[in-house]
Coordinates of C-alpha atoms and ligand atoms in Angstrom, one line a residue:
M232 CA 88.8 109.9 122.4
S233 CA 92.2 111.7 122.3
K234 CA 92.4 115.4 122.9
K235 CA 92.4 117.9 120.0
V236 CA 95.8 118.5 118.4
Q237 CA 97.5 121.8 117.7
I238 CA 96.9 122.6 114.1
S239 CA 99.8 123.6 111.9
R240 CA 99.4 124.0 108.1
T241 CA 102.7 122.2 107.6
I242 CA 103.2 118.6 108.3
T243 CA 106.4 116.5 108.1
F244 CA 106.1 113.3 106.2
I245 CA 108.6 110.6 107.3
T246 CA 109.4 108.2 104.5
G247 CA 112.4 107.0 102.4
N248 CA 110.2 106.7 99.3
Q249 CA 110.3 109.7 96.9
H250 CA 107.3 108.4 94.9
K251 CA 105.2 108.5 98.1
V252 CA 106.4 112.1 98.8
K253 CA 105.4 113.3 95.4
E254 CA 102.0 111.6 95.5
A255 CA 101.3 112.8 99.1
R256 CA 102.3 116.4 98.3
G257 CA 100.0 116.5 95.3
I258 CA 97.1 115.2 97.4
L259 CA 97.6 117.3 100.6
N260 CA 98.4 120.5 98.8
N261 CA 95.0 120.3 97.1
L262 CA 93.6 120.0 100.5
G263 CA 95.3 123.0 102.0
I264 CA 98.1 121.3 103.9
S265 CA 101.7 121.7 102.9
L266 CA 104.3 118.9 103.3
E267 CA 107.8 118.8 104.4
H268 CA 109.8 115.6 104.0
A269 CA 112.3 113.9 106.3
D270 CA 113.9 110.5 105.5
I271 CA 115.0 109.5 109.0
G272 CA 113.8 105.9 109.4
Y273 CA 112.0 104.4 112.3
P274 CA 111.5 101.0 113.8
E275 CA 108.9 98.9 112.0
I276 CA 107.3 96.7 114.5
Q277 CA 105.7 93.2 113.7
G278 CA 102.0 93.7 113.2
N279 CA 99.4 95.0 110.7
L280 CA 99.7 98.2 108.8
E281 CA 97.8 100.1 111.6
D282 CA 100.2 98.9 114.3
V283 CA 103.3 99.9 112.2
A284 CA 101.9 103.3 111.4
R285 CA 100.8 104.0 115.0
Y286 CA 104.1 103.0 116.5
G287 CA 106.2 104.8 113.8
A288 CA 104.3 108.1 114.0
Q289 CA 104.5 108.2 117.8
H290 CA 108.2 107.3 117.8
V291 CA 109.2 110.0 115.3
A292 CA 106.9 112.7 116.7
R293 CA 108.4 112.3 120.2
R294 CA 111.9 112.2 118.7
L295 CA 111.6 115.3 116.4
G296 CA 109.4 117.2 118.7
K297 CA 106.9 118.1 116.0
P298 CA 103.7 116.7 114.3
V299 CA 104.4 114.1 111.7
I300 CA 102.8 111.6 109.4
V301 CA 104.1 108.2 108.4
E302 CA 102.5 105.8 105.9
D303 CA 102.6 102.1 105.7
A304 CA 101.1 100.4 102.6
G305 CA 100.9 97.0 100.9
L306 CA 99.4 94.9 98.1
F307 CA 97.0 92.2 99.3
I308 CA 96.2 89.5 96.9
K309 CA 93.1 87.4 97.8
P310 CA 93.8 84.1 96.1
L311 CA 97.3 84.2 97.7
K312 CA 95.6 84.4 101.1
W313 CA 96.3 88.2 101.0
F314 CA 100.1 87.8 100.4
P315 CA 102.4 89.8 100.2
G316 CA 100.4 92.2 102.5
T317 CA 102.8 93.5 105.2
Y318 CA 105.7 91.8 103.4
S319 CA 105.1 93.8 100.3
S320 CA 108.4 95.7 100.5
Y321 CA 110.5 92.5 101.0
V322 CA 108.6 90.6 98.3
Q323 CA 109.0 93.4 95.8
E324 CA 112.8 93.4 96.4
T325 CA 113.0 89.5 96.2
L326 CA 110.3 88.0 94.0
G327 CA 109.5 91.2 92.2
N328 CA 106.6 91.6 89.8
K329 CA 107.7 88.7 87.7
G330 CA 107.7 86.4 90.7
I331 CA 104.2 87.4 91.6
L332 CA 103.0 86.8 88.0
K333 CA 104.6 83.4 88.2
L334 CA 102.9 82.5 91.4
M335 CA 99.6 83.5 89.8
S336 CA 100.1 81.9 86.4
D337 CA 97.4 79.2 87.0
I338 CA 95.1 81.3 89.2
E339 CA 91.9 82.7 87.7
D340 CA 90.7 84.8 90.6
R341 CA 92.9 87.9 90.3
Y342 CA 91.2 90.0 93.1
A343 CA 93.6 92.3 94.9
E344 CA 93.6 95.5 97.0
F345 CA 96.1 98.1 97.8
R346 CA 95.9 99.4 101.4
S347 CA 97.5 102.4 102.9
V348 CA 97.5 103.5 106.5
V349 CA 98.5 107.0 107.5
G350 CA 99.7 107.5 111.0
F351 CA 99.6 111.0 112.5
C352 CA 101.1 112.0 115.9
T353 CA 102.2 115.1 117.7
P354 CA 104.8 115.1 120.5
K355 CA 102.1 115.4 123.2
T356 CA 99.1 113.3 121.8
E357 CA 98.3 109.7 121.0
P358 CA 98.7 108.5 117.4
E359 CA 95.7 108.4 115.0
V360 CA 95.5 106.2 112.0
F361 CA 93.6 106.4 108.7
L362 CA 93.0 103.5 106.3
G363 CA 92.5 103.8 102.6
T364 CA 91.8 100.9 100.3
V365 CA 91.5 100.6 96.5
R366 CA 90.0 97.4 94.9
G367 CA 91.3 95.9 91.8
R368 CA 92.9 92.9 90.1
I369 CA 96.3 91.6 89.2
G370 CA 96.9 91.7 85.4
Y371 CA 98.6 88.9 83.4
R372 CA 101.7 90.9 82.6
E373 CA 103.3 94.2 83.6
K374 CA 101.9 97.2 82.0
G375 CA 103.0 100.9 82.0
K376 CA 106.0 102.9 83.2
H377 CA 104.4 105.3 85.7
G378 CA 104.4 104.9 89.4
F379 CA 106.5 102.4 91.3
A380 CA 106.8 98.8 92.6
Y381 CA 103.6 96.9 92.0
D382 CA 101.9 99.7 89.9
P383 CA 102.4 97.9 86.6
L384 CA 100.6 94.8 87.9
F385 CA 97.5 96.4 89.5
I386 CA 94.4 97.2 87.5
P387 CA 91.9 99.2 89.6
E388 CA 88.3 98.2 89.6
G389 CA 86.3 99.8 86.6
Y390 CA 89.5 100.4 84.6
D391 CA 91.4 98.3 82.1
K392 CA 94.6 100.3 82.6
S393 CA 97.1 99.5 85.3
F394 CA 98.3 102.0 87.8
G395 CA 101.5 101.9 85.9
E396 CA 99.7 103.3 82.8
L397 CA 98.1 106.2 84.8
D398 CA 100.0 109.4 85.4
R399 CA 100.5 110.6 89.0
E400 CA 97.5 113.0 88.9
E401 CA 95.2 110.2 87.7
K402 CA 96.4 107.7 90.3
N403 CA 96.1 110.3 92.9
R404 CA 92.4 110.8 92.2
F405 CA 91.4 107.5 93.7
S406 CA 94.4 105.5 95.0
H407 CA 94.7 103.9 98.4
R408 CA 97.1 106.8 99.4
R409 CA 94.6 109.3 98.2
K410 CA 91.9 107.8 100.4
S411 CA 94.0 107.5 103.6
L412 CA 95.5 111.0 103.2
E413 CA 92.1 112.5 102.5
K414 CA 90.7 110.9 105.6
F415 CA 93.6 112.3 107.6
A416 CA 93.2 115.8 106.1
L417 CA 89.5 116.0 106.8
W418 CA 90.0 114.9 110.4
Y419 CA 92.9 117.2 110.8
K420 CA 91.0 120.2 109.6
D421 CA 88.2 119.3 111.9
Q422 CA 90.6 119.9 114.8
E423 CA 90.7 123.7 114.2
Ligands
IMP643 P1 105.8 100.6 102.7 O1 106.3 99.6 103.7 O2 104.6 101.4 103.1 O3 106.9 101.5 102.1 O4 105.2 99.8 101.4 C1 105.4 98.4 101.3 C2 105.6 98.1 99.8 O5 104.3 98.1 99.2 C3 106.4 99.2 99.0 O6 107.8 99.0 99.1 C4 105.9 98.8 97.6 O7 106.6 97.7 97.1 C5 104.5 98.5 97.8 N1 103.6 99.7 97.6 C6 103.0 100.5 98.5 N2 102.3 101.4 97.9 C7 102.4 101.2 96.6 C8 101.9 101.9 95.5 O8 101.2 102.9 95.5 N3 102.2 101.3 94.3 C9 103.0 100.2 94.2 N4 103.5 99.6 95.1 C10 103.2 100.1 96.4

């Protein structure tokens, strides 16, 4: 077990994705943590979401000399053997949502998950990681203009609307990012 961290009410979120910053700010502010943002980039090693988040958080915390969080996420589609998974960003830029729909045109099993891993680290401690998952399915067409990337494709379990049809507040209530950030916030507050 790593030693307790020095608590600060402000954390710096390292990401180049403005959508993620807005979502994370909404979630963490409600939990009493305020968020600064820095878009400085960090090496993304080969590995699963946890490996990427752990390495990234440690790298940036040491470099900036302050506590940071990073987040690595992806869409995992079961009948495609959990593709695109850790390749989600590249696949979004190349195949895009239309390409995913094409790949799945003859597939009846539509089960998919969004996963998010938050990595937290301070300059002097080892990294901690927090996983959040939301279950759902891939629709047969893109729906909605909210959110980003795969949101118009993903219909969360128990809903018939896609993430693209939910506004930020609603997505934030139960998204993968909500769950990983909430786990982080509860752990973080417990360090006091
Ligand atoms: P990243 O490497 O954590 O930035 O995420 C990988 C990719 O997964 C992103 O570029 C998006 O294409 C996709 N992704 C992650 N989270 C979400 C989300 O909440 N909605 C839609 N797409 C997402």
